[in-house]
mmCIF file of C-alpha atoms in Angstrom:
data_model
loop_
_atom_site.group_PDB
_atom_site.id
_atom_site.type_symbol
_atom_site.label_atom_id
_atom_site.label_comp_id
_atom_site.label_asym_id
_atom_site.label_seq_id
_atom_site.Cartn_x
_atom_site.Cartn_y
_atom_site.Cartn_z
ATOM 1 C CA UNK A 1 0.000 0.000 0.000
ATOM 2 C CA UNK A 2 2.924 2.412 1.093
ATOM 3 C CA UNK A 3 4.798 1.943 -1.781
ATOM 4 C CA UNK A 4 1.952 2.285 -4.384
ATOM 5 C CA UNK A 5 1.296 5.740 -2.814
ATOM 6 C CA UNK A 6 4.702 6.274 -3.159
ATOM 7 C CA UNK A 7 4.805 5.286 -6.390
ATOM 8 C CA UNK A 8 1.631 7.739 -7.585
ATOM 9 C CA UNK A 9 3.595 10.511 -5.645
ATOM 10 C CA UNK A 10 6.364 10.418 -7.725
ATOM 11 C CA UNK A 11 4.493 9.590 -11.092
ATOM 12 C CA UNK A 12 2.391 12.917 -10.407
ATOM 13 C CA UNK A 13 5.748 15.120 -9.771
ATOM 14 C CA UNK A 14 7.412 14.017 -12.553
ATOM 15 C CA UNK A 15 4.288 14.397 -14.378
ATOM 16 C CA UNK A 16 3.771 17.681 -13.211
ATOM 17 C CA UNK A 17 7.715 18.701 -13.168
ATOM 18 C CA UNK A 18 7.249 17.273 -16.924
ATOM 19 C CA UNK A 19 3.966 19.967 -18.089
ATOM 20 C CA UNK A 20 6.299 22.501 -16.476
ATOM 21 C CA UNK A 21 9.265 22.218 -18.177
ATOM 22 C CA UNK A 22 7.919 22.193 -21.317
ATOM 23 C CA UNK A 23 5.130 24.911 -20.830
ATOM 24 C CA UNK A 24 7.742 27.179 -20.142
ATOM 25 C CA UNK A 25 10.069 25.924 -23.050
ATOM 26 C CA UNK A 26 6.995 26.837 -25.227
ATOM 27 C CA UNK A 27 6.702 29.711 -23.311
ATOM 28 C CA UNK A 28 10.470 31.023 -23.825
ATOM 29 C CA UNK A 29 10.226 29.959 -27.737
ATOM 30 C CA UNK A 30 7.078 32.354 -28.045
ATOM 31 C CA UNK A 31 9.132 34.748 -26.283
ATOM 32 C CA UNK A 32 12.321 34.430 -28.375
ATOM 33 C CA UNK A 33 9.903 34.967 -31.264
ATOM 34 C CA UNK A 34 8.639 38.394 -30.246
ATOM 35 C CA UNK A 35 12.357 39.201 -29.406
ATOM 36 C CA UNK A 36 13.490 38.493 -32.260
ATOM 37 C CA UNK A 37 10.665 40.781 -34.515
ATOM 38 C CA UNK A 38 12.148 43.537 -32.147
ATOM 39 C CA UNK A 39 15.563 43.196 -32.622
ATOM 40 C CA UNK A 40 14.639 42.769 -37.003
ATOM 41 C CA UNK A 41 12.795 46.104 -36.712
ATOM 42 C CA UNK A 42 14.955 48.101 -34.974
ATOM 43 C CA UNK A 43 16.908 50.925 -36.583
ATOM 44 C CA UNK A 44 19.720 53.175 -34.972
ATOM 45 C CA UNK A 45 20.229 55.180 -37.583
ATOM 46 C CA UNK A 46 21.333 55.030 -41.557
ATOM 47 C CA UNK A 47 21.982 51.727 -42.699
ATOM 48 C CA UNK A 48 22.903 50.337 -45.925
ATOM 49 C CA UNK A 49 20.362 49.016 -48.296
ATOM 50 C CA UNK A 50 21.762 45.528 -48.168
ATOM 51 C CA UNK A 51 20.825 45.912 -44.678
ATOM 52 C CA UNK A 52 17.617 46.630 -45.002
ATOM 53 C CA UNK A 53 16.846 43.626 -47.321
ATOM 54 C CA UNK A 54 18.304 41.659 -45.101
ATOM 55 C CA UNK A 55 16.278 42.411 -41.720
ATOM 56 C CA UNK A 56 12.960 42.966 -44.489
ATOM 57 C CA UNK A 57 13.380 38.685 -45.757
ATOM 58 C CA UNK A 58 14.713 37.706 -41.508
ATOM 59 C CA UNK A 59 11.476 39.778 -40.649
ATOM 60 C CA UNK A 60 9.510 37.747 -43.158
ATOM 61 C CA UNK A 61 10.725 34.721 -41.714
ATOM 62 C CA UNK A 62 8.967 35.263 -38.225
ATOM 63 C CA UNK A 63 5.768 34.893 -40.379
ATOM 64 C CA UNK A 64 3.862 32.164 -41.341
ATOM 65 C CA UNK A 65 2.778 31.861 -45.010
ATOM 66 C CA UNK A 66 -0.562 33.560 -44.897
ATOM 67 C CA UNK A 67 -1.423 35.804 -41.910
ATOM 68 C CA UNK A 68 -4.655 37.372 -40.855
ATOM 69 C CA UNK A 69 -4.107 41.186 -40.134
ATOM 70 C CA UNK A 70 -6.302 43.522 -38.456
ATOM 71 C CA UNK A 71 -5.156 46.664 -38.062
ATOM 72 C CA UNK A 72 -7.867 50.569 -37.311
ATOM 73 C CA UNK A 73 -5.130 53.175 -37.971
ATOM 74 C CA UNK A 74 -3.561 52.855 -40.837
ATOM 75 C CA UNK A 75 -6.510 50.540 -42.126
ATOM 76 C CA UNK A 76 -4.975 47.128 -43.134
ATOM 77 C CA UNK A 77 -7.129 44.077 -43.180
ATOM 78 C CA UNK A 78 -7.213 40.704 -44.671
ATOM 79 C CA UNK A 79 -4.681 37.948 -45.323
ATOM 80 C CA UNK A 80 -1.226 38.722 -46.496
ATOM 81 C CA UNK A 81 1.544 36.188 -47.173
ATOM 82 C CA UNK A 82 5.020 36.563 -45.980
ATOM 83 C CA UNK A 83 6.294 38.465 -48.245
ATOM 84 C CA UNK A 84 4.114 41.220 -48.380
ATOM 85 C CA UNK A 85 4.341 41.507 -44.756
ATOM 86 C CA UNK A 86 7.608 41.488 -45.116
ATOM 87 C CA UNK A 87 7.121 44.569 -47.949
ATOM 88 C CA UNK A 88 5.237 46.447 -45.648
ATOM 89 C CA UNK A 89 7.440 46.251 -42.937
ATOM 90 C CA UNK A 90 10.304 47.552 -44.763
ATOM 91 C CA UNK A 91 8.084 50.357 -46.039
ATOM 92 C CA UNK A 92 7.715 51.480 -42.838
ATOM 93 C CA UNK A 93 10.979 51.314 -41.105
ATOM 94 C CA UNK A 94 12.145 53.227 -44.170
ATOM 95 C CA UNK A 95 9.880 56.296 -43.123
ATOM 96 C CA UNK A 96 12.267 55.897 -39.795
ATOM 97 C CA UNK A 97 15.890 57.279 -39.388
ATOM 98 C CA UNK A 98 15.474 55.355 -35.345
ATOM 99 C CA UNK A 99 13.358 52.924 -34.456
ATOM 100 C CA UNK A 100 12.511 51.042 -31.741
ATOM 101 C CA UNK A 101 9.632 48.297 -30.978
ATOM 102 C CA UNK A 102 9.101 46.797 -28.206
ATOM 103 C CA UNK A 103 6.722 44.349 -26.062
ATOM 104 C CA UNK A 104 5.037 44.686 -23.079
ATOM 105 C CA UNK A 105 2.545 42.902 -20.720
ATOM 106 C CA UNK A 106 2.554 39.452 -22.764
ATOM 107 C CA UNK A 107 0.209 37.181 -21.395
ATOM 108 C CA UNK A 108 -0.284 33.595 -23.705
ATOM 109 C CA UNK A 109 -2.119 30.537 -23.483
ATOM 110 C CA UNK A 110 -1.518 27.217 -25.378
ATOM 111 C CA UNK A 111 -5.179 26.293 -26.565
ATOM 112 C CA UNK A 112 -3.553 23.476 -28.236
ATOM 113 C CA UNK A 113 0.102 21.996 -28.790
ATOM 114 C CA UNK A 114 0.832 23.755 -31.729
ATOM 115 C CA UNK A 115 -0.683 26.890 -31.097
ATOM 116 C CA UNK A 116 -0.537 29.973 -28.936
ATOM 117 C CA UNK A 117 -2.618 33.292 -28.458
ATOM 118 C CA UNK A 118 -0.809 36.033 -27.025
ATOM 119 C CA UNK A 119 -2.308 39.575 -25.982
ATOM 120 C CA UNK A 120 0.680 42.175 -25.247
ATOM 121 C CA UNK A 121 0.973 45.774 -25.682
ATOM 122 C CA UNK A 122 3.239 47.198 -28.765
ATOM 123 C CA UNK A 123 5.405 50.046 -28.026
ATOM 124 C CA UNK A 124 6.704 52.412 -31.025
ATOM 125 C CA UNK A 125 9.448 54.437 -30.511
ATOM 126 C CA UNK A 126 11.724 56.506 -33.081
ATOM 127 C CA UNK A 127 12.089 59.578 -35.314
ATOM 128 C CA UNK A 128 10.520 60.328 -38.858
ATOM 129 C CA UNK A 129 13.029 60.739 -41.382
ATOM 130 C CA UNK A 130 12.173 64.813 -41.337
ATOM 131 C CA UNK A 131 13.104 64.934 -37.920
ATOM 132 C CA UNK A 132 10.290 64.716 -35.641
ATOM 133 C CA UNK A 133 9.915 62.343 -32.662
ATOM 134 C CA UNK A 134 7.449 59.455 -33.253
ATOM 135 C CA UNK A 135 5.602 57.587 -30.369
ATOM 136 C CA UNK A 136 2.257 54.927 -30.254
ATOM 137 C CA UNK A 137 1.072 52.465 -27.873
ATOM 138 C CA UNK A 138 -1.137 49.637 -28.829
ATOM 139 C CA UNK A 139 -2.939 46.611 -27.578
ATOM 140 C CA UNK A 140 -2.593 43.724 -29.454
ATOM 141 C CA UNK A 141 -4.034 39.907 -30.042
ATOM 142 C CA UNK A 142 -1.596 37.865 -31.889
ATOM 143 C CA UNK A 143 -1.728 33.999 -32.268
ATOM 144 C CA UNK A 144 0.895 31.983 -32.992
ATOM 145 C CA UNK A 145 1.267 28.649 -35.255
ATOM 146 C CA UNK A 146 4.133 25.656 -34.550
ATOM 147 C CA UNK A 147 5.330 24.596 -37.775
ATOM 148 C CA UNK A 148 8.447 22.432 -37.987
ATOM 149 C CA UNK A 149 9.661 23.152 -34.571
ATOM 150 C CA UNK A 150 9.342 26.691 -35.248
ATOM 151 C CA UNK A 151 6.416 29.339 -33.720
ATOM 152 C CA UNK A 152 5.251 31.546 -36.875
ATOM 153 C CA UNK A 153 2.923 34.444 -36.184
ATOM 154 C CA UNK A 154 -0.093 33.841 -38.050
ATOM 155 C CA UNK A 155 -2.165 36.151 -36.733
ATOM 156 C CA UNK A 156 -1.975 40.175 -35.459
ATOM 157 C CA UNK A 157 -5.096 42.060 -34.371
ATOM 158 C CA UNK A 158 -5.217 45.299 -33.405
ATOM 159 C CA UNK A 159 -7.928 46.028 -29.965
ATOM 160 C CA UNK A 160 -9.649 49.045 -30.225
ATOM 161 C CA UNK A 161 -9.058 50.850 -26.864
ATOM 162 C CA UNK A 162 -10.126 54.189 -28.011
ATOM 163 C CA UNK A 163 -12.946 54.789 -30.267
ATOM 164 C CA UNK A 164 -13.587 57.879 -31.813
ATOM 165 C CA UNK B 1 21.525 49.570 16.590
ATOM 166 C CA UNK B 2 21.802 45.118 16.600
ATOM 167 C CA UNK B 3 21.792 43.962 13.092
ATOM 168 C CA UNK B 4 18.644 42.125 13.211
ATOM 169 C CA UNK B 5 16.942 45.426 14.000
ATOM 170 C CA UNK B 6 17.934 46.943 11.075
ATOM 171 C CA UNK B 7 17.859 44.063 8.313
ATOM 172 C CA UNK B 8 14.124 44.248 10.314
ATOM 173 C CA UNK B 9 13.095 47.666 9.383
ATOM 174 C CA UNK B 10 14.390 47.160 5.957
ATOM 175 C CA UNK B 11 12.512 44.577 5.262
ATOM 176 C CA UNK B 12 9.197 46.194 6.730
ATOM 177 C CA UNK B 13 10.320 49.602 4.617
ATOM 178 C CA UNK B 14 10.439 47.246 1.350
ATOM 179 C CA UNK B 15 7.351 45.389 2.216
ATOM 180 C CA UNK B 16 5.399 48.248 2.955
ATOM 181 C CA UNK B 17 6.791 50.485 -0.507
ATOM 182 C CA UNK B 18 5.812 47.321 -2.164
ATOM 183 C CA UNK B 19 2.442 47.455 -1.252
ATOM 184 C CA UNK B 20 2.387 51.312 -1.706
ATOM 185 C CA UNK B 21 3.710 51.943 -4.677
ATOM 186 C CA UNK B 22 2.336 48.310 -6.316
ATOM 187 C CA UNK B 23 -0.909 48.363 -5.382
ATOM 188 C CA UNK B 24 -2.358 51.932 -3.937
ATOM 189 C CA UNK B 25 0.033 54.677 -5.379
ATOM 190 C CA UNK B 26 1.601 53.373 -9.092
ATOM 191 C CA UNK B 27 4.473 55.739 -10.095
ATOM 192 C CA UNK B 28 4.127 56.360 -13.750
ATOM 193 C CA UNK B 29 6.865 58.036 -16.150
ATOM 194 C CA UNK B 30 5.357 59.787 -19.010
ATOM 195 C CA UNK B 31 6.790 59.642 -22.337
ATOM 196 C CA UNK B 32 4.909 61.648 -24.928
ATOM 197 C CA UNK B 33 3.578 65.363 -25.071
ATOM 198 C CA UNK B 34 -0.095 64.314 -25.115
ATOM 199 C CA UNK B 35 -1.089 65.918 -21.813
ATOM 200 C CA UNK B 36 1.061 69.357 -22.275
ATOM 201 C CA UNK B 37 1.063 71.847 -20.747
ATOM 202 C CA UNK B 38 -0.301 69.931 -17.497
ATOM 203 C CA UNK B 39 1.671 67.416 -17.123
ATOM 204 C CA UNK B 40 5.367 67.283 -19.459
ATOM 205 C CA UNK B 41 7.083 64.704 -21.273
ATOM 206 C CA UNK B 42 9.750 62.498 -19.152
ATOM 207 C CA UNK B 43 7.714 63.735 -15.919
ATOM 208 C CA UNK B 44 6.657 61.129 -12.952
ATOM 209 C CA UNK B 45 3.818 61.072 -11.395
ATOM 210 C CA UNK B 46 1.334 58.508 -9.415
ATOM 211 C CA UNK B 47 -1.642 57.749 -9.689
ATOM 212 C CA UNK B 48 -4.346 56.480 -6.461
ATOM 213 C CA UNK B 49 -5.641 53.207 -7.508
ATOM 214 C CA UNK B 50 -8.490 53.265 -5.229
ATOM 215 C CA UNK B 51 -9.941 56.653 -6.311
ATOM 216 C CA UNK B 52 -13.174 54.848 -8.279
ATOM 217 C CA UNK B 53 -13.928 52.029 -5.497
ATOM 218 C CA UNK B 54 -16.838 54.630 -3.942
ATOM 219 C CA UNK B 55 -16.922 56.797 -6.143
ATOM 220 C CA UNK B 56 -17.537 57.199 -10.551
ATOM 221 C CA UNK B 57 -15.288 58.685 -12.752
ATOM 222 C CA UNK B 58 -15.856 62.366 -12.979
ATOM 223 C CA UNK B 59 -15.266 64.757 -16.063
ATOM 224 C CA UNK B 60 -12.473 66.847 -16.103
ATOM 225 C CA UNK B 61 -10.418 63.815 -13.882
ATOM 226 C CA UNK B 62 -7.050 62.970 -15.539
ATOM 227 C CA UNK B 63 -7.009 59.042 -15.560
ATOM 228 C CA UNK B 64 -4.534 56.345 -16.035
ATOM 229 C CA UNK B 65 -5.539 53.663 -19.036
ATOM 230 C CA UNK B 66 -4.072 50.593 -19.184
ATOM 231 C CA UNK B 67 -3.657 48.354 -22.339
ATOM 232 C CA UNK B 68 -2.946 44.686 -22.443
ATOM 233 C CA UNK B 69 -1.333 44.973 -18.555
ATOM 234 C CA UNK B 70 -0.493 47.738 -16.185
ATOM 235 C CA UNK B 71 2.979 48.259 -17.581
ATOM 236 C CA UNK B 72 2.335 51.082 -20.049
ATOM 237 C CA UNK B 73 -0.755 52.940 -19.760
ATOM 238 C CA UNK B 74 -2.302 55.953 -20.939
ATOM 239 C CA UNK B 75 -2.686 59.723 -19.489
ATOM 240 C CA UNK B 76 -5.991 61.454 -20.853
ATOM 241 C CA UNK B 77 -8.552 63.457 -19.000
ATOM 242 C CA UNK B 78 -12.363 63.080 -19.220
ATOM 243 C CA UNK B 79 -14.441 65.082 -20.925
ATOM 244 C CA UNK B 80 -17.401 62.715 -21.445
ATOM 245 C CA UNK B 81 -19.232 60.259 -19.649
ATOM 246 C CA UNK B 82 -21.540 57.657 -20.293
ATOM 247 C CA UNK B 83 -24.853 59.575 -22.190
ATOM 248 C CA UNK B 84 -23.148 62.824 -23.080
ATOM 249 C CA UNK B 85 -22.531 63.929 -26.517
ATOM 250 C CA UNK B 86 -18.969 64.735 -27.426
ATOM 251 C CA UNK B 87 -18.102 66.890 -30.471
ATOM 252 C CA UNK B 88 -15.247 69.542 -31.058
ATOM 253 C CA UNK B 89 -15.753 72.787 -33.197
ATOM 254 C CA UNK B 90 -13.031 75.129 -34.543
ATOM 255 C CA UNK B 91 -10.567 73.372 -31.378
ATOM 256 C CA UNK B 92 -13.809 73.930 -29.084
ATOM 257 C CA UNK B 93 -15.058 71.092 -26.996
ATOM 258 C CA UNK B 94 -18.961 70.914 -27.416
ATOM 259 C CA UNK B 95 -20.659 68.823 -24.644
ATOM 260 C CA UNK B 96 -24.440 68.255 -24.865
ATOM 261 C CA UNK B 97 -24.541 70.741 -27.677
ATOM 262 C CA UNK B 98 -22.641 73.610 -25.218
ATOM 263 C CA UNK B 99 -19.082 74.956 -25.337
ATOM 264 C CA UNK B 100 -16.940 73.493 -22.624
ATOM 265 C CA UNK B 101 -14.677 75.980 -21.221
ATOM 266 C CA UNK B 102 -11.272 73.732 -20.681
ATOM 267 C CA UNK B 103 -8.917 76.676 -18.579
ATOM 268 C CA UNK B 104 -6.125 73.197 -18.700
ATOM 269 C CA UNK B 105 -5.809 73.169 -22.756
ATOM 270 C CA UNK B 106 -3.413 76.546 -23.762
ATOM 271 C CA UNK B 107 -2.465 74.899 -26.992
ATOM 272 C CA UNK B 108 -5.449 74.517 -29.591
ATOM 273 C CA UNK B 109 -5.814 73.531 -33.185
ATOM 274 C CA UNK B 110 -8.515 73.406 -35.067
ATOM 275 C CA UNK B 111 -9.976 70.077 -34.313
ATOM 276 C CA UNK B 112 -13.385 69.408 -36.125
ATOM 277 C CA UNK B 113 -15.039 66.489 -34.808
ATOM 278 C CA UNK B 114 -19.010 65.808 -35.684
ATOM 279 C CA UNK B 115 -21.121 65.073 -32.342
ATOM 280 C CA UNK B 116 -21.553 61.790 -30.972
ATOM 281 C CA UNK B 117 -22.499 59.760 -28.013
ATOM 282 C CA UNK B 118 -20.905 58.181 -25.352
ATOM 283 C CA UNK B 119 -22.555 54.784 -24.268
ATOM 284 C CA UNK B 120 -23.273 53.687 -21.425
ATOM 285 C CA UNK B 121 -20.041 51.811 -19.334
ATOM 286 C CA UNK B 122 -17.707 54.206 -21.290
ATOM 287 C CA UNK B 123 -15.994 57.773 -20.623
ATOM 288 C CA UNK B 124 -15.105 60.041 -23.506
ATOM 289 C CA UNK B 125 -10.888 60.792 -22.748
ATOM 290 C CA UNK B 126 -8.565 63.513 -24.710
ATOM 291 C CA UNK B 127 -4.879 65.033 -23.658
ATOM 292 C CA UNK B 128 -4.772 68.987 -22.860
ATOM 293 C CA UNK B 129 -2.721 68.882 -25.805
ATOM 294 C CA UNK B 130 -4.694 70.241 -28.788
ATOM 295 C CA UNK B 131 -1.936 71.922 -30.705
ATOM 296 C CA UNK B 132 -0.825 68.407 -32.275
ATOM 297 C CA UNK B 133 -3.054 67.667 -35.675
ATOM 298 C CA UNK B 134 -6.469 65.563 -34.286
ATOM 299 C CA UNK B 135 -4.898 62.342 -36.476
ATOM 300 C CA UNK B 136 -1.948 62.296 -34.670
ATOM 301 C CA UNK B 137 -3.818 62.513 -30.973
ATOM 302 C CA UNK B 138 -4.859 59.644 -29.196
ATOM 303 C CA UNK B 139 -8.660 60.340 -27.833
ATOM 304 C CA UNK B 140 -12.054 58.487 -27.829
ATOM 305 C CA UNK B 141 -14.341 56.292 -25.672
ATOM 306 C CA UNK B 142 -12.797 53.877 -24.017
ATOM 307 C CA UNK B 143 -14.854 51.045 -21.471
ATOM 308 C CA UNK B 144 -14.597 52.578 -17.754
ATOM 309 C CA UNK B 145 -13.053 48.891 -16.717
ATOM 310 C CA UNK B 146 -9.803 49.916 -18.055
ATOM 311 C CA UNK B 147 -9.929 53.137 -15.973
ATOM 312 C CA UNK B 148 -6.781 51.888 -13.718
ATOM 313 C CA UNK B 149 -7.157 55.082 -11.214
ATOM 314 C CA UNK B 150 -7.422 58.383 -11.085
ATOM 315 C CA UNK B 151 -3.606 60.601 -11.246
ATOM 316 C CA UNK B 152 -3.209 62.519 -8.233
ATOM 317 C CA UNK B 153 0.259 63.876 -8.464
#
């Protein structure tokens, strides 16, 4: 009796040690993912078109084929595949002699294996290319795909917190 | 003074600015010009968390907003509240069809915005900064549960 009680004890902490360990490698992959868009987008200054190209395609790469975008202000909405995100993207930081992105407040849950949905606030920092000082804040839903080992972002919706 | 004394009060001082500035009195840094000339950009200031537990929102409060979390949050004031209809004329605020006097805004643009109405379970929020282009300013109505407290400092 003792040692079948002993033996449930230590099948539910390894069990339990087990859902840890790898919710919070998911976790830190997630993570690593949003860390990574950060350090693609940011921009301290001139660079060289070569660079450019080269953070525009690693950006890309953080997406999955076809992602569902949702964004009030500018007004971009349906499904775009990798590269055009990746287009986009680009366009943007080139309106930007600094940039800076950054997350905040990530919360995510793992409705299934291979998938995650995240809700974080996006933080814009930089300056316009004519010199002025650029700042927006925004709450966001993004969900996330597994796909060969790797998380891809197939989803980013904007939440309206203020509406005009 | 013994050691244990002191690694004592130490503790108690952390504990107690833990609970303080965590949970009644949130410091917040503000980064943006948004709510010039009241309050500046890189300022701090706090903001009483407990200011709407017996009492509603009130217009002309300046509120903190929170987004996905409590980490970055917004700075606005309220002009609206649930009911009231909101529109802006020449830079003017219009409430319920009558000219707000607003003795915080000094700078003012010429804002055009075509009356509507708050609902119910939201407030109506805008910086005292009106000189910026109304595109490039962050306002609207926003649901009162994301009303994180009301700044006192």
């Amino acid at each position: 009796m003792k040692k079948t009680v002993l033996f449930l004890l230590v099948c539910g902490l390894l069990g339990a040690l087990a859902y840890f360990f790898l919710h919070s490698s998911r976790e830190e992959q997630v993570r690593g993912q949003l860390e990574r868009l950060c350090e693609y987008v940011h921009k301290k200054g001139d660079e060289p078109p070569l660079d450019s190209l080269t953070r525009a395609v690693r950006t890309g790469t953080l997406f999955s084929e076809s992602c569902q975008v949702y964004f009030d202000n500018p007004r971009v909405e349906g499904r775009l595949n990798r590269k055009e995100l990746a287009r986009r993207i680009s366009l943007a930081r080139n309106s930007f002699s600094l940039l800076t992105l950054s997350f905040h407040d990530i919360s995510m849950r793992f409705p299934e294996d291979n998938r995650a949905d995240i809700s974080l606030t996006m933080r814009i920092r930089g300056r316009l290319r004519g010199g002025e000082a650029f700042a927006d804040v925004r709450e966001l839903v993004m969900g996330m795909e597994r796909a060969d080992g790797e998380w891809l972002i197939s989803l980013v919706e904007e939440v309206q917190v203020l509406e005009r | 003074m013994p050691r244990h004394t002191s690694l004592r009060r130490s503790i108690i001082v952390a504990i107690v600015a833990w609970i303080v500035f965590g949970f009644v009195l949130p410091p917040i840094h503000l980064d943006g010009k948004s709510m010039e000339p009241t309050f500046h950009d890189g300022s701090y200031h706090f903001y009483w968390r407990q200011s709407y537990l017996f009492a509603s929102p009130a217009r002309g409060d300046v509120v903190a907003i929170r987004f996905a979390g409590k980490k970055v949050v917004l700075l606005k004031r309220i002009i609206g509240l649930g009911g009231d209809t909101i529109a802006f004329e020449n830079g003017v605020l219009f409430r319920n069809g009558h000219p707000v006097p607003e003795p915080y805004v000094r700078f003012r643009s010429n804002w055009n915005l075509k009356p509507r109405k708050v609902r119910p379970g939201r407030l109506y929020v805008v910086g005292d900064n009106r000189g910026v282009p109304m595109s490039q300013h962050h306002f609207g109505q926003v649901n009162s549960s994301r009303i994180l407290g009301k700044v006192i400092w």
